[in-house]
Coordinates of C-alpha atoms in Angstrom, one line a residue:
X772 CA 13.4 -4.1 -2.3
X773 CA 10.5 -4.3 0.1
X774 CA 11.0 -6.7 2.9
X775 CA 7.9 -8.7 3.9
X776 CA 7.3 -10.7 7.0
X777 CA 4.9 -13.6 6.4
X778 CA 1.8 -14.0 8.4
X779 CA 3.0 -17.4 9.5
X780 CA 5.7 -16.0 11.7
X781 CA 4.9 -16.3 15.4
X782 CA 3.6 -13.3 17.3
X783 CA 6.0 -12.3 20.1
X784 CA 5.0 -11.2 23.6
X785 CA 7.2 -10.4 26.6
X786 CA 6.9 -12.8 29.5
X787 CA 5.6 -13.3 32.1
X788 CA 2.1 -12.2 31.1
X789 CA 0.2 -9.7 33.3
X790 CA -2.4 -10.8 35.8
X791 CA -5.1 -9.0 33.7
X792 CA -4.6 -10.3 30.1
X793 CA -3.3 -7.7 27.8
X794 CA -5.8 -7.6 24.9
X795 CA -3.4 -6.6 22.2
X796 CA -1.3 -9.6 21.0
X797 CA 0.5 -8.5 17.8
X798 CA 4.1 -8.0 18.4
X799 CA 7.4 -8.4 16.3
X800 CA 10.9 -8.0 17.5
X801 CA 13.3 -8.2 14.5
X802 CA 17.1 -8.6 14.8
X803 CA 18.2 -6.8 11.7
X804 CA 21.1 -8.6 10.0
X805 CA 20.8 -11.5 12.5
X806 CA 21.2 -15.0 11.3
X807 CA 19.2 -16.9 14.0
X808 CA 16.2 -16.5 16.2
X809 CA 16.9 -16.2 19.9
X810 CA 15.4 -15.2 23.3
X811 CA 17.3 -12.6 25.3
X812 CA 18.0 -12.2 29.0
X813 CA 14.7 -10.5 29.5
X814 CA 12.8 -13.4 28.0
X815 CA 11.9 -11.4 24.8
X816 CA 11.9 -13.5 21.6
X817 CA 13.7 -12.0 18.6
X818 CA 13.3 -13.0 14.9
X819 CA 16.1 -13.0 12.4
X820 CA 15.6 -11.2 9.1
X821 CA 17.9 -13.6 7.2
X822 CA 15.2 -14.4 4.7
X823 CA 14.8 -10.8 3.7
X824 CA 15.9 -10.1 0.1
X825 CA 16.7 -6.4 0.4
X826 CA 20.0 -5.0 1.7
X827 CA 22.9 -6.9 3.2
X828 CA 23.7 -8.1 6.8
X829 CA 26.8 -7.1 8.7
X830 CA 28.3 -6.9 12.2
X831 CA 29.3 -3.8 14.1
X832 CA 33.1 -3.3 14.2
X833 CA 33.3 -3.9 18.0
X834 CA 30.5 -6.3 18.9
X835 CA 32.0 -6.9 22.4
X836 CA 31.0 -3.4 23.4
X837 CA 27.3 -4.2 23.0
X838 CA 25.5 -6.2 25.7
X839 CA 22.4 -7.2 23.7
X840 CA 22.7 -9.6 20.8
X841 CA 20.2 -7.6 18.6
X842 CA 22.5 -4.6 18.8
X843 CA 25.6 -6.4 17.4
X844 CA 24.2 -7.0 13.9
X845 CA 22.9 -4.6 11.3
X846 CA 21.3 -4.5 7.9
X847 CA 22.5 -1.9 5.5
X848 CA 21.1 -1.0 2.1
X849 CA 23.7 -0.2 -0.7
X850 CA 22.6 2.1 -3.5
X851 CA 22.4 -1.0 -5.8
X852 CA 19.2 -1.9 -3.9
X853 CA 17.7 1.5 -4.8
X854 CA 17.4 4.7 -2.8
X855 CA 14.3 3.5 -1.0
X856 CA 14.1 0.2 1.0
X857 CA 11.4 -1.0 3.3
X858 CA 10.3 -3.5 5.9
X859 CA 6.6 -4.3 5.4
X860 CA 4.8 -6.4 7.9
X861 CA 1.2 -7.6 7.7
X862 CA -0.6 -6.6 10.9
X863 CA -4.1 -6.0 12.0
X864 CA -5.3 -2.4 11.8
X865 CA -4.7 -0.5 15.0
X866 CA -2.2 1.6 16.9
X867 CA 1.5 0.4 17.2
X868 CA 4.6 1.3 19.1
X869 CA 7.6 1.4 16.6
X870 CA 11.0 1.2 18.2
X871 CA 14.3 1.2 16.2
X872 CA 17.9 0.9 17.2
X873 CA 20.4 2.7 14.9
X874 CA 24.2 2.2 15.1
X875 CA 27.2 2.7 12.7
X876 CA 30.3 1.7 14.7
X877 CA 32.4 1.8 11.5
X878 CA 31.0 -1.5 10.3
X879 CA 32.3 -0.8 6.8
X880 CA 35.7 0.5 7.8
X881 CA 35.1 3.8 5.9
X882 CA 34.9 6.0 9.0
X883 CA 31.8 7.7 7.4
X884 CA 28.5 7.5 9.2
X885 CA 25.7 7.6 6.6
X886 CA 23.0 10.2 5.9
X887 CA 19.5 8.8 5.4
X888 CA 15.9 9.4 6.2
X889 CA 13.4 7.1 7.9
X890 CA 9.6 7.0 7.3
X891 CA 6.9 5.1 9.1
X892 CA 3.5 4.7 7.4
X893 CA 4.6 7.0 4.6
X894 CA 5.6 9.9 7.0
X895 CA 9.1 11.2 7.4
X896 CA 10.0 10.6 11.1
X897 CA 13.8 10.5 11.6
X898 CA 16.7 12.1 9.7
X899 CA 20.2 10.9 10.3
X900 CA 23.0 13.2 8.9
X901 CA 26.7 12.6 8.7
X902 CA 28.7 12.9 10.9
X903 CA 26.7 11.3 13.7
X904 CA 27.5 12.3 17.3
X905 CA 30.4 10.1 18.5
X906 CA 28.4 8.3 21.2
X907 CA 25.5 7.6 18.8
X908 CA 27.9 6.3 16.1
X909 CA 29.8 4.0 18.5
X910 CA 27.1 2.7 20.9
X911 CA 23.9 3.5 18.9
X912 CA 20.7 5.1 19.8
X913 CA 17.0 4.1 20.2
X914 CA 14.2 6.1 18.5
X915 CA 10.5 5.3 18.8
X916 CA 7.1 6.6 18.1
X917 CA 3.4 5.7 18.1
X918 CA 1.4 5.5 14.9
X919 CA -1.8 4.0 13.5
X920 CA -1.9 1.4 10.8
X921 CA -5.0 1.6 8.6
X922 CA -4.2 -0.6 5.6
X923 CA -3.1 -3.9 7.2
X924 CA 0.5 -3.2 6.5
X925 CA 3.1 -1.6 8.8
X926 CA 5.8 -0.1 6.7
X927 CA 9.2 1.3 7.8
X928 CA 11.2 2.7 4.9
X929 CA 14.8 4.0 4.6
X930 CA 15.8 6.6 2.0
X931 CA 19.4 7.1 1.0
X932 CA 20.8 10.7 0.9
X933 CA 23.3 10.9 -2.0
X934 CA 24.6 7.4 -2.2
X935 CA 25.0 6.6 1.5
X936 CA 23.6 3.2 2.6
X937 CA 21.0 3.4 5.3
X938 CA 21.6 1.2 8.3
X939 CA 19.5 -0.3 11.1
X940 CA 20.3 -2.6 14.1
X941 CA 16.9 -3.7 15.3
X942 CA 13.2 -3.1 14.9
X943 CA 10.3 -3.6 17.3
X944 CA 6.6 -3.2 16.4
X945 CA 4.1 -3.7 19.3
X946 CA 0.4 -3.3 19.2
X947 CA -1.0 -0.9 21.8
X948 CA -4.3 0.4 23.0
X949 CA -5.8 2.6 20.2
X950 CA -7.1 5.1 22.8
X951 CA -3.7 5.5 24.5
X952 CA -2.2 9.0 24.9
X953 CA -5.6 10.7 24.5
X954 CA -6.0 9.8 20.8
X955 CA -9.8 10.3 21.2
X956 CA -9.0 14.0 21.4
X957 CA -5.9 14.3 19.2
X958 CA -7.2 11.9 16.5
X959 CA -5.7 9.0 14.6
X960 CA -4.0 11.2 12.0
X961 CA -1.1 12.1 14.3
X962 CA 2.2 10.3 14.8
X963 CA 3.7 10.7 18.3
X964 CA 7.5 10.8 18.0
X965 CA 9.4 10.4 21.2
X966 CA 11.5 13.5 22.2
X967 CA 12.2 12.3 25.7
X968 CA 10.7 9.6 28.0
X969 CA 12.2 10.0 31.4
X970 CA 12.0 8.0 34.7
X971 CA 12.8 10.2 37.7
X972 CA 14.9 9.0 40.6
X973 CA 16.1 5.7 39.1
X974 CA 18.2 4.3 36.4
X975 CA 16.8 3.5 32.9
X976 CA 14.0 0.8 32.9
X977 CA 11.7 -1.0 30.5
X978 CA 12.0 -2.9 27.3
X979 CA 15.5 -4.1 26.6
X980 CA 16.9 -2.2 29.6
X981 CA 15.6 -4.1 32.7
X982 CA 13.3 -6.9 33.6
X983 CA 10.6 -4.3 34.5
X984 CA 7.7 -5.0 32.2
X985 CA 6.2 -2.3 30.0
X986 CA 3.4 -3.8 28.0
X987 CA 3.8 -1.2 25.3
X988 CA 7.5 -2.1 25.0
X989 CA 8.6 1.4 26.1
X990 CA 12.1 2.1 27.2
X991 CA 12.4 4.7 30.0
X992 CA 15.6 6.8 30.2
X993 CA 17.0 8.1 33.4
X994 CA 16.3 11.8 33.9
X995 CA 19.8 12.7 35.2
X996 CA 21.1 14.3 32.0
X997 CA 18.0 16.5 31.7
X998 CA 17.7 18.0 35.2
X999 CA 18.9 21.5 35.7
X1000 CA 20.6 22.0 39.0
X1001 CA 20.2 25.8 39.5
X1002 CA 21.8 25.5 42.9
X1003 CA 18.9 23.3 44.1
X1004 CA 19.6 20.2 46.2
X1005 CA 17.8 17.3 44.4
X1006 CA 17.1 14.0 46.0
X1007 CA 15.6 10.7 44.8
X1008 CA 13.0 8.8 46.8
X1009 CA 11.6 5.3 46.4
X1010 CA 9.1 2.9 47.8
X1011 CA 8.4 -0.8 47.6
X1012 CA 4.7 -0.4 48.2
X1013 CA 2.4 -1.3 45.4
X1014 CA 1.1 1.7 43.4
X1015 CA -2.6 1.6 42.5
X1016 CA -4.0 2.5 39.1
X1017 CA -0.9 1.2 37.1
X1018 CA -0.9 -1.2 34.1
X1019 CA -4.5 -0.1 33.4
X1020 CA -6.1 1.0 30.1
X1021 CA -5.6 2.9 28.1
X1022 CA -1.9 3.7 28.7
X1023 CA -0.7 0.7 30.8
X1024 CA 2.0 2.7 32.5
X1025 CA 4.2 0.3 34.5
X1026 CA 4.2 0.3 38.3
X1027 CA 7.9 0.6 38.7
X1028 CA 7.7 4.1 37.0
X1029 CA 5.8 5.4 40.1
X1030 CA 7.8 3.7 42.8
X1031 CA 10.6 6.3 42.4
X1032 CA 10.5 10.1 42.2
X1033 CA 12.7 13.1 42.6
X1034 CA 12.1 16.1 44.9
X1035 CA 14.1 18.9 46.3
X1036 CA 15.6 19.5 49.7
X1037 CA 14.3 22.7 51.1
X1038 CA 13.1 25.4 48.8
X1039 CA 13.4 25.5 45.1
X1040 CA 11.9 24.2 41.9
X1041 CA 12.6 21.2 39.7
X1042 CA 13.4 22.1 36.1
X1043 CA 14.0 19.9 33.1
X1044 CA 15.2 21.0 29.6
X1045 CA 14.3 18.7 26.7
X1046 CA 15.8 19.2 23.2
X1047 CA 13.1 19.7 20.5
X1048 CA 12.7 21.0 17.0
X1049 CA 11.1 24.3 16.5
X1050 CA 7.8 25.0 14.8
X1051 CA 6.1 21.8 15.9
X1052 CA 3.4 20.9 18.5
X1053 CA 4.4 18.7 21.5
X1054 CA 2.4 16.5 23.8
X1055 CA 3.9 16.6 27.3
X1056 CA 2.9 13.8 29.7
X1057 CA 3.5 14.1 33.5
X1058 CA 3.6 11.2 35.9
X1059 CA 3.0 11.7 39.7
X1060 CA 2.5 9.4 42.7
X1061 CA 2.5 10.6 46.3
X1062 CA 5.0 8.0 47.7
X1063 CA 6.1 10.1 50.7
X1064 CA 4.1 8.7 53.6
X1065 CA 4.5 12.0 55.5
X1066 CA 2.0 13.6 53.1
X1067 CA -1.4 12.7 54.6
X1068 CA -3.8 15.4 53.4
X1069 CA -4.6 17.7 50.5
X1070 CA -2.8 21.0 50.4
X1071 CA 0.4 19.7 51.9
X1072 CA 2.1 19.3 48.5
X1073 CA 0.9 21.7 45.8
X1074 CA 2.9 22.3 42.5
X1075 CA 2.6 24.9 39.7
X1076 CA 3.6 23.5 36.3
X1077 CA 5.4 26.0 34.1
X1078 CA 6.2 25.1 30.4
X1079 CA 8.6 27.5 28.6
X1080 CA 7.9 30.1 31.3
X1081 CA 4.2 29.8 31.2
X1082 CA 2.2 28.6 34.2
X1083 CA -0.2 26.0 32.7
X1084 CA -1.6 24.1 35.7
X1085 CA -1.6 23.6 39.5
X1086 CA -1.3 20.0 40.8
X1087 CA -2.2 18.6 44.2
X1088 CA -1.4 14.9 43.9
X1089 CA -3.0 13.8 47.2
X1090 CA -6.2 15.8 46.4
X1091 CA -6.4 14.1 43.1
X1092 CA -5.9 10.5 44.0
X1093 CA -4.5 10.1 47.5
X1094 CA -1.4 8.3 48.5
X1095 CA 0.5 5.5 46.6
X1096 CA -1.8 5.9 43.5
X1097 CA -0.6 6.8 40.0
X1098 CA -1.8 10.1 38.6
X1099 CA -0.9 11.4 35.1
X1100 CA -1.7 14.6 33.4
X1101 CA -0.8 16.0 29.9
X1102 CA -0.5 19.3 28.1
X1103 CA -0.1 20.2 24.4
X1104 CA 2.4 22.9 23.5
X1105 CA 1.4 24.6 20.2
X1106 CA 3.9 25.7 17.6
X1107 CA 6.9 25.8 19.8
X1108 CA 9.3 28.5 18.7
X1109 CA 12.5 27.3 20.3
X1110 CA 14.8 24.3 20.2
X1111 CA 14.4 23.6 24.0
X1112 CA 11.3 22.7 25.9
X1113 CA 11.5 23.8 29.5
X1114 CA 9.4 22.1 32.2
X1115 CA 9.5 23.6 35.6
X1116 CA 7.7 22.5 38.8
X1117 CA 7.4 25.4 41.1
X1118 CA 6.4 24.7 44.7
X1119 CA 3.3 26.4 46.1
X1120 CA 3.2 24.2 49.3
X1121 CA 5.8 21.7 50.3
X1122 CA 8.4 20.5 47.8
X1123 CA 7.8 19.6 44.1
X1124 CA 7.8 15.9 43.2
X1125 CA 7.6 14.0 39.9
X1126 CA 7.9 10.3 38.9
X1127 CA 8.2 10.5 35.1
X1128 CA 8.0 12.8 32.1
X1129 CA 7.3 12.2 28.4
X1130 CA 7.5 14.5 25.5
X1131 CA 6.1 13.7 22.0
X1132 CA 6.2 15.7 18.8
X1133 CA 2.7 15.6 17.2
X1134 CA 3.5 15.0 13.5
X1135 CA 0.5 14.9 11.1
X1136 CA 0.6 11.9 8.8
X1137 CA 1.7 12.7 5.3
X1138 CA -0.7 11.8 2.5
X1139 CA -0.5 8.2 1.2
X1140 CA -1.2 6.9 -2.2
X1141 CA -4.7 5.7 -3.0
X1142 CA -5.0 2.1 -2.1
X1143 CA -6.0 0.8 -5.5
X1144 CA -3.1 2.7 -7.2
X1145 CA -0.7 1.1 -4.7
X1146 CA -2.1 -2.3 -5.9
X1147 CA -1.6 -1.2 -9.6
X1148 CA 1.9 0.0 -9.1
X1149 CA 3.0 -3.2 -7.3
X1150 CA 1.5 -5.2 -10.1
X1151 CA 3.4 -3.1 -12.6
X1152 CA 6.6 -3.6 -10.6
X1153 CA 6.2 -7.4 -11.0
X1154 CA 5.1 -7.4 -14.6
X1155 CA 7.7 -5.0 -15.9
X1156 CA 10.4 -6.7 -13.8
X1157 CA 11.6 -3.3 -12.4
X1158 CA 15.2 -3.8 -11.2
X1159 CA 16.1 -3.4 -7.5
X1160 CA 18.3 -0.4 -8.3
X1161 CA 15.1 1.7 -8.9
X1162 CA 13.9 1.4 -5.4
X1163 CA 10.3 0.5 -6.1
X1164 CA 9.5 -0.4 -2.5
X1165 CA 6.8 0.7 0.0
X1166 CA 4.3 3.4 -0.9
X1167 CA 4.9 4.6 -4.5
X1168 CA 4.4 8.3 -3.7
X1169 CA 5.0 8.7 0.1
X1170 CA 6.6 10.5 1.8
X1171 CA 6.0 13.3 -0.8
X1172 CA 9.3 14.9 0.1
X1173 CA 11.1 11.9 -1.3
X1174 CA 11.5 10.8 -4.9
X1175 CA 9.7 7.8 -3.6
X1176 CA 9.9 5.5 -6.7
X1177 CA 12.3 6.3 -9.4
X1178 CA 10.6 7.4 -12.6
X1179 CA 7.2 8.0 -10.8
X1180 CA 5.6 11.4 -10.3
X1181 CA 2.6 11.9 -8.0
X1182 CA 0.4 14.7 -6.9
X1183 CA -2.6 15.1 -4.4
X1184 CA -6.0 14.2 -5.7
X1185 CA -8.8 16.7 -6.0
X1186 CA -9.9 16.8 -2.4
X1187 CA -6.3 16.7 -1.1
X1188 CA -7.0 13.5 0.8
X1189 CA -4.5 11.2 -0.9
X1190 CA -1.8 11.0 -3.5
X1191 CA -2.2 9.6 -7.0
X1192 CA 0.2 8.6 -9.8
X1193 CA 0.4 11.1 -12.6
X1194 CA 3.5 10.1 -14.6
X1195 CA 5.6 7.0 -15.2
X1196 CA 8.8 7.5 -17.1
X1197 CA 10.8 4.2 -17.5
X1198 CA 12.3 4.7 -20.8
X1199 CA 15.6 2.8 -21.6
X1200 CA 15.6 0.9 -18.3
X1201 CA 16.2 -2.6 -19.6
X1202 CA 12.7 -3.8 -18.8
X1203 CA 11.8 -7.2 -20.1
X1204 CA 8.3 -8.0 -18.9
X1205 CA 4.8 -6.9 -20.0
X1206 CA 2.3 -4.3 -19.1
X1207 CA 0.0 -5.5 -16.3
X1208 CA -3.8 -5.1 -16.8
X1209 CA -3.8 -3.4 -13.4
X1210 CA -2.5 -0.3 -15.1
X1211 CA -6.1 0.5 -15.7
X1212 CA -6.4 1.4 -12.0
X1213 CA -4.1 4.4 -12.5
X1214 CA -7.1 6.6 -13.4
X1215 CA -5.1 9.9 -12.9
X1216 CA -2.2 8.9 -15.2
X1217 CA -1.2 11.8 -17.5
X1218 CA 2.0 10.5 -19.1
X1219 CA 3.4 7.0 -19.7
X1220 CA 6.8 6.4 -21.2
X1221 CA 8.0 2.8 -21.5
X1222 CA 10.0 3.3 -24.7
X1223 CA 13.3 1.6 -25.6
X1224 CA 12.8 -1.5 -23.5
X1225 CA 12.2 -5.2 -24.4
X1226 CA 8.5 -5.4 -23.4
X1227 CA 6.3 -8.1 -24.9
X1228 CA 2.6 -8.8 -24.8
X1229 CA -0.3 -6.5 -25.8
X1230 CA -1.5 -3.1 -24.8
X1231 CA -4.0 -3.6 -21.9
X1232 CA -7.5 -2.7 -22.7
X1233 CA -7.8 -0.5 -19.6
X1234 CA -5.0 1.8 -20.7
X1235 CA -6.3 5.1 -21.9
X1236 CA -7.8 7.0 -19.0
X1237 CA -9.4 10.3 -19.6
X1238 CA -6.4 12.3 -18.3
X1239 CA -3.8 10.4 -20.4
X1240 CA -2.2 12.9 -22.8
X1241 CA 1.2 11.3 -23.6
X1242 CA 1.9 7.7 -24.5
X1243 CA 5.2 6.4 -25.6
X1244 CA 5.6 2.7 -26.1
X1245 CA 8.0 2.8 -29.0
X1246 CA 10.9 0.5 -29.6
X1247 CA 9.6 -2.6 -27.8
X1248 CA 8.3 -6.0 -28.9
X1249 CA 4.6 -5.3 -28.2
X1250 CA 2.1 -7.1 -30.4
X1251 CA -1.6 -7.5 -31.1
X1252 CA -4.0 -4.8 -32.1
X1253 CA -4.4 -1.3 -30.8
X1254 CA -7.3 -1.3 -28.3
X1255 CA -10.3 1.1 -28.6
X1256 CA -9.6 2.3 -25.1
X1257 CA -6.8 4.5 -26.6
X1258 CA -9.4 6.6 -28.5
X1259 CA -9.1 9.5 -26.0
X1260 CA -9.8 13.1 -26.6
X1261 CA -7.0 13.9 -24.2
X1262 CA -4.2 12.1 -26.0
X1263 CA -1.8 14.6 -27.7
X1264 CA 1.2 12.3 -28.3
X1265 CA 1.1 8.6 -29.3
X1266 CA 4.3 6.8 -30.2
X1267 CA 3.8 3.1 -31.0
X1268 CA 6.5 2.8 -33.7
X1269 CA 9.0 0.0 -33.9
X1270 CA 6.8 -2.7 -32.4
X1271 CA 4.9 -5.7 -33.8
X1272 CA 1.4 -4.4 -33.8
X1273 CA -1.0 -5.5 -36.5
X1274 CA -4.6 -4.9 -37.5
X1275 CA -6.7 -1.9 -38.4
X1276 CA -5.8 1.4 -36.7
X1277 CA -8.9 3.2 -35.2
X1278 CA -9.3 6.3 -37.3
X1279 CA -10.2 8.3 -34.2
X1280 CA -6.7 7.5 -32.9
X1281 CA -5.0 8.5 -36.2
X1282 CA -6.9 11.8 -36.1
X1283 CA -4.8 12.9 -33.2
X1284 CA -2.1 13.9 -35.7
X1285 CA -4.7 15.7 -37.8
X1286 CA -5.8 17.8 -34.9
X1287 CA -2.4 19.2 -33.9
X1288 CA -1.0 16.2 -31.9
X1289 CA 1.7 13.7 -32.9
X1290 CA 1.3 10.1 -33.7
X1291 CA 3.9 7.6 -35.0
X1292 CA 2.8 4.1 -36.1
X1293 CA 5.7 3.3 -38.4
X1294 CA 7.7 0.1 -38.5
X1295 CA 5.1 -2.3 -37.1
X1296 CA 4.3 -5.8 -38.3
X1297 CA 1.1 -5.1 -40.0
X1298 CA -0.9 -2.0 -39.1
X1299 CA -3.3 -0.8 -41.8
X1300 CA -6.3 1.3 -42.6
X1301 CA -5.2 4.9 -42.2
X1302 CA -3.1 7.3 -44.4
X1303 CA 0.6 6.5 -44.6
X1304 CA -0.3 2.8 -43.9
X1305 CA -1.5 0.2 -46.4
X1306 CA -5.2 -0.4 -46.8
X1307 CA -6.6 -3.3 -44.8
X1308 CA -7.5 -6.5 -46.9
X1309 CA -11.2 -7.3 -46.8
X1310 CA -10.8 -10.2 -44.5
X1311 CA -7.9 -8.9 -42.4
X1312 CA -7.6 -6.0 -40.2
X1313 CA -7.7 -5.1 -36.5
X1314 CA -8.4 -8.2 -34.5
X1315 CA -7.8 -10.4 -37.6
X1316 CA -10.9 -9.2 -39.5
X1317 CA -11.4 -5.9 -41.1
X1318 CA -14.6 -3.9 -40.9
X1319 CA -15.3 -4.5 -44.6
X1320 CA -14.9 -8.2 -44.1
X1321 CA -17.3 -8.2 -41.2
X1322 CA -19.9 -6.3 -43.4
X1323 CA -19.4 -8.8 -46.3
X1324 CA -19.9 -11.8 -44.1
X1325 CA -23.0 -10.2 -42.6
X1326 CA -24.6 -9.5 -46.0
X1327 CA -23.8 -13.0 -47.2
X1328 CA -25.4 -14.5 -44.2
X1329 CA -28.5 -12.3 -44.8
X1330 CA -28.8 -13.4 -48.4
X1331 CA -28.5 -17.1 -47.5
X1332 CA -31.2 -16.7 -44.9
X1333 CA -33.6 -15.0 -47.4
X1334 CA -32.9 -17.7 -50.0
X1335 CA -33.8 -20.4 -47.5
X1336 CA -37.0 -18.6 -46.7
X1337 CA -38.0 -18.4 -50.3
X1338 CA -37.4 -22.1 -50.9
X1339 CA -39.3 -22.9 -47.8
X1340 CA -42.3 -20.8 -48.7
X1341 CA -42.6 -21.6 -52.5
X1342 CA -41.4 -25.1 -52.6
X1343 CA -41.7 -27.0 -49.4
X1344 CA -44.9 -25.5 -48.1
X1345 CA -46.6 -25.6 -51.5
X1346 CA -45.5 -29.2 -52.1
X1347 CA -47.6 -30.3 -49.2
X1348 CA -50.9 -29.5 -51.4
X1349 CA -49.8 -29.8 -55.1
X1350 CA -48.1 -33.2 -54.8
X1351 CA -50.4 -35.1 -52.6
X1352 CA -50.8 -38.7 -53.9
X1353 CA -54.4 -38.8 -52.8
X1354 CA -56.3 -37.5 -55.9
X1355 CA -59.5 -35.5 -55.7
X1356 CA -62.8 -37.6 -56.2
X1357 CA -64.0 -35.5 -59.3
X1358 CA -60.8 -36.2 -61.1
X1359 CA -61.2 -40.0 -60.5
X1360 CA -64.8 -39.9 -62.0
X1361 CA -63.7 -38.0 -65.1
X1362 CA -60.9 -40.4 -65.8
X1363 CA -63.3 -43.4 -65.5
X1364 CA -65.7 -41.9 -68.0
X1365 CA -62.9 -41.1 -70.4
X1366 CA -61.7 -44.7 -70.2
X1367 CA -65.2 -46.1 -71.0
X1368 CA -65.4 -43.8 -74.0
X1369 CA -62.1 -45.0 -75.3
X1370 CA -63.1 -48.7 -75.0
X1371 CA -66.4 -48.0 -76.8
X1372 CA -64.6 -46.2 -79.6
X1373 CA -62.2 -49.1 -80.0
X1374 CA -65.1 -51.6 -80.3
X1375 CA -66.8 -49.5 -83.0
X1376 CA -63.6 -49.4 -85.0
X1377 CA -63.3 -53.1 -84.9
X1378 CA -66.9 -53.6 -86.0
X1379 CA -66.5 -51.1 -88.9
X1380 CA -63.4 -52.9 -90.0
X1381 CA -65.4 -56.0 -90.2
X1382 CA -68.1 -54.3 -92.3
X1383 CA -65.5 -53.0 -94.7
X1384 CA -64.2 -56.4 -95.2
X1385 CA -67.7 -57.4 -96.3
X1386 CA -67.8 -54.6 -99.0
X1387 CA -69.6 -51.7 -97.2
X1388 CA -67.9 -48.3 -97.6
X1389 CA -66.7 -46.7 -94.3
X1390 CA -68.0 -43.2 -93.3
X1391 CA -66.3 -42.9 -89.9
X1392 CA -62.8 -41.3 -89.7
X1393 CA -60.6 -42.4 -86.9
X1394 CA -59.2 -39.6 -84.7

């Protein structure tokens, strides 16, 4: 499981602070497997990782042999936590010094030192193979490097070889000047892995070794074990004088490094042999200071620098910077074809002299996964409830030499600038969650197999990218309708059987089987609308309403609207003229005349009736 440090944790700095404030203030020192925070004898603050959820803490077998508290505890990662486990720390983008302490010391009583790999920022940097050298196994060893962080997360990951549990004793991450070690020339795509950082003429110094402050947190190892005698009498010299041009940007080399040096008595050369790996490039950094007060002019000490037998430069320290002033110079060895890097200082005038020597392998950063796909895969890890044993930690695809996340296959994108997820195969893994909507960000996904799990929920609408050719979600508890996003010309296999889907099946999806592909929709709750499935009822189908139902409702609504328009035009609007209670004037006059006529007729009939009563015959017929 990935191990995250929260942003609320304090930033750690060595004390006392320098006179000129060091501008880079992000620093973590982690006591792996420790149970409490503490401050060591060098006034460095250390944080316990007791709240980490990955791996298990333990003690070395013989803690009394270790002087520093952070070296006595370890964290190991059993295979039950997966093959890949990571520390992930939120940090500002920039350049960082990563320093790790590894020790076995038979903490598990098995007398078997583990085999595992270590990556930083998605690049393989260290490989430990069983059996370890005896001194490394019992007393441990420090390994360190410089790398750029570009995504706001510093990640250090461990990958188990076979079933061996990786183990780590301590971890330090210290922000450094981004222009250090000539990165303006070499670029920010290289990781500088330490293959030797030597202080000449003194014991070891620096972080965790002495009180001598190194603002980068570097540890400097004595050069005694790397000097070749060759019959030359070698002597160490030292001064208490201040050395100018130290602790300055961009490398902030400590003054104490230049207050000691080695030289030879009489004639002869100084020669160092540094172990390296073949077929790699190396950056060799030389440190000089003229601390012999008898050298007062240019030309009195002149040195030729030979690397693997080749004369690469001539150095006159006094001519370059004068006395008691730091001077450093570097050289890049290309494609070294041996396992030893030889550095030889041959005198031209006077005796050779050197204060320090560093050697770094220049390792190109491996490709990392596209950022948005990292986001998608982390969301899937949470929604699918991927178990710890599958090792879904850190970058899903990097380093590319690892099977980074179990069941995940990746490949470079078109322009070879990053890695993308192409396949996810998690069939029969006991998953019990749901499919995150973020899966739509996996735009290069070719194959997805989540079959024979216990997944619930619906198919996300974003699933169905143009490259998706195989989709197997069979034998789950997925429900809802089949989204239109699955209508893809690339799909050749669609297995959605034995779920709880319902609604109308898009005919375009069903046609995959007609055009040579394979599709299985059987044993679902209520799919309909294509051959081999029942027809969809008029008012039931995909999304709860079939296409026919939608058309019928639409026509009904149209008829109702037309009917209301007819009533409005022929009844309501006409009524405003035909049924007005104010009659026209002509009709009023005609009615009055008719009424007068009727009254006159009635009077005439009355009179004639009277005449008939008097014996006169009637000649008028009533109408």
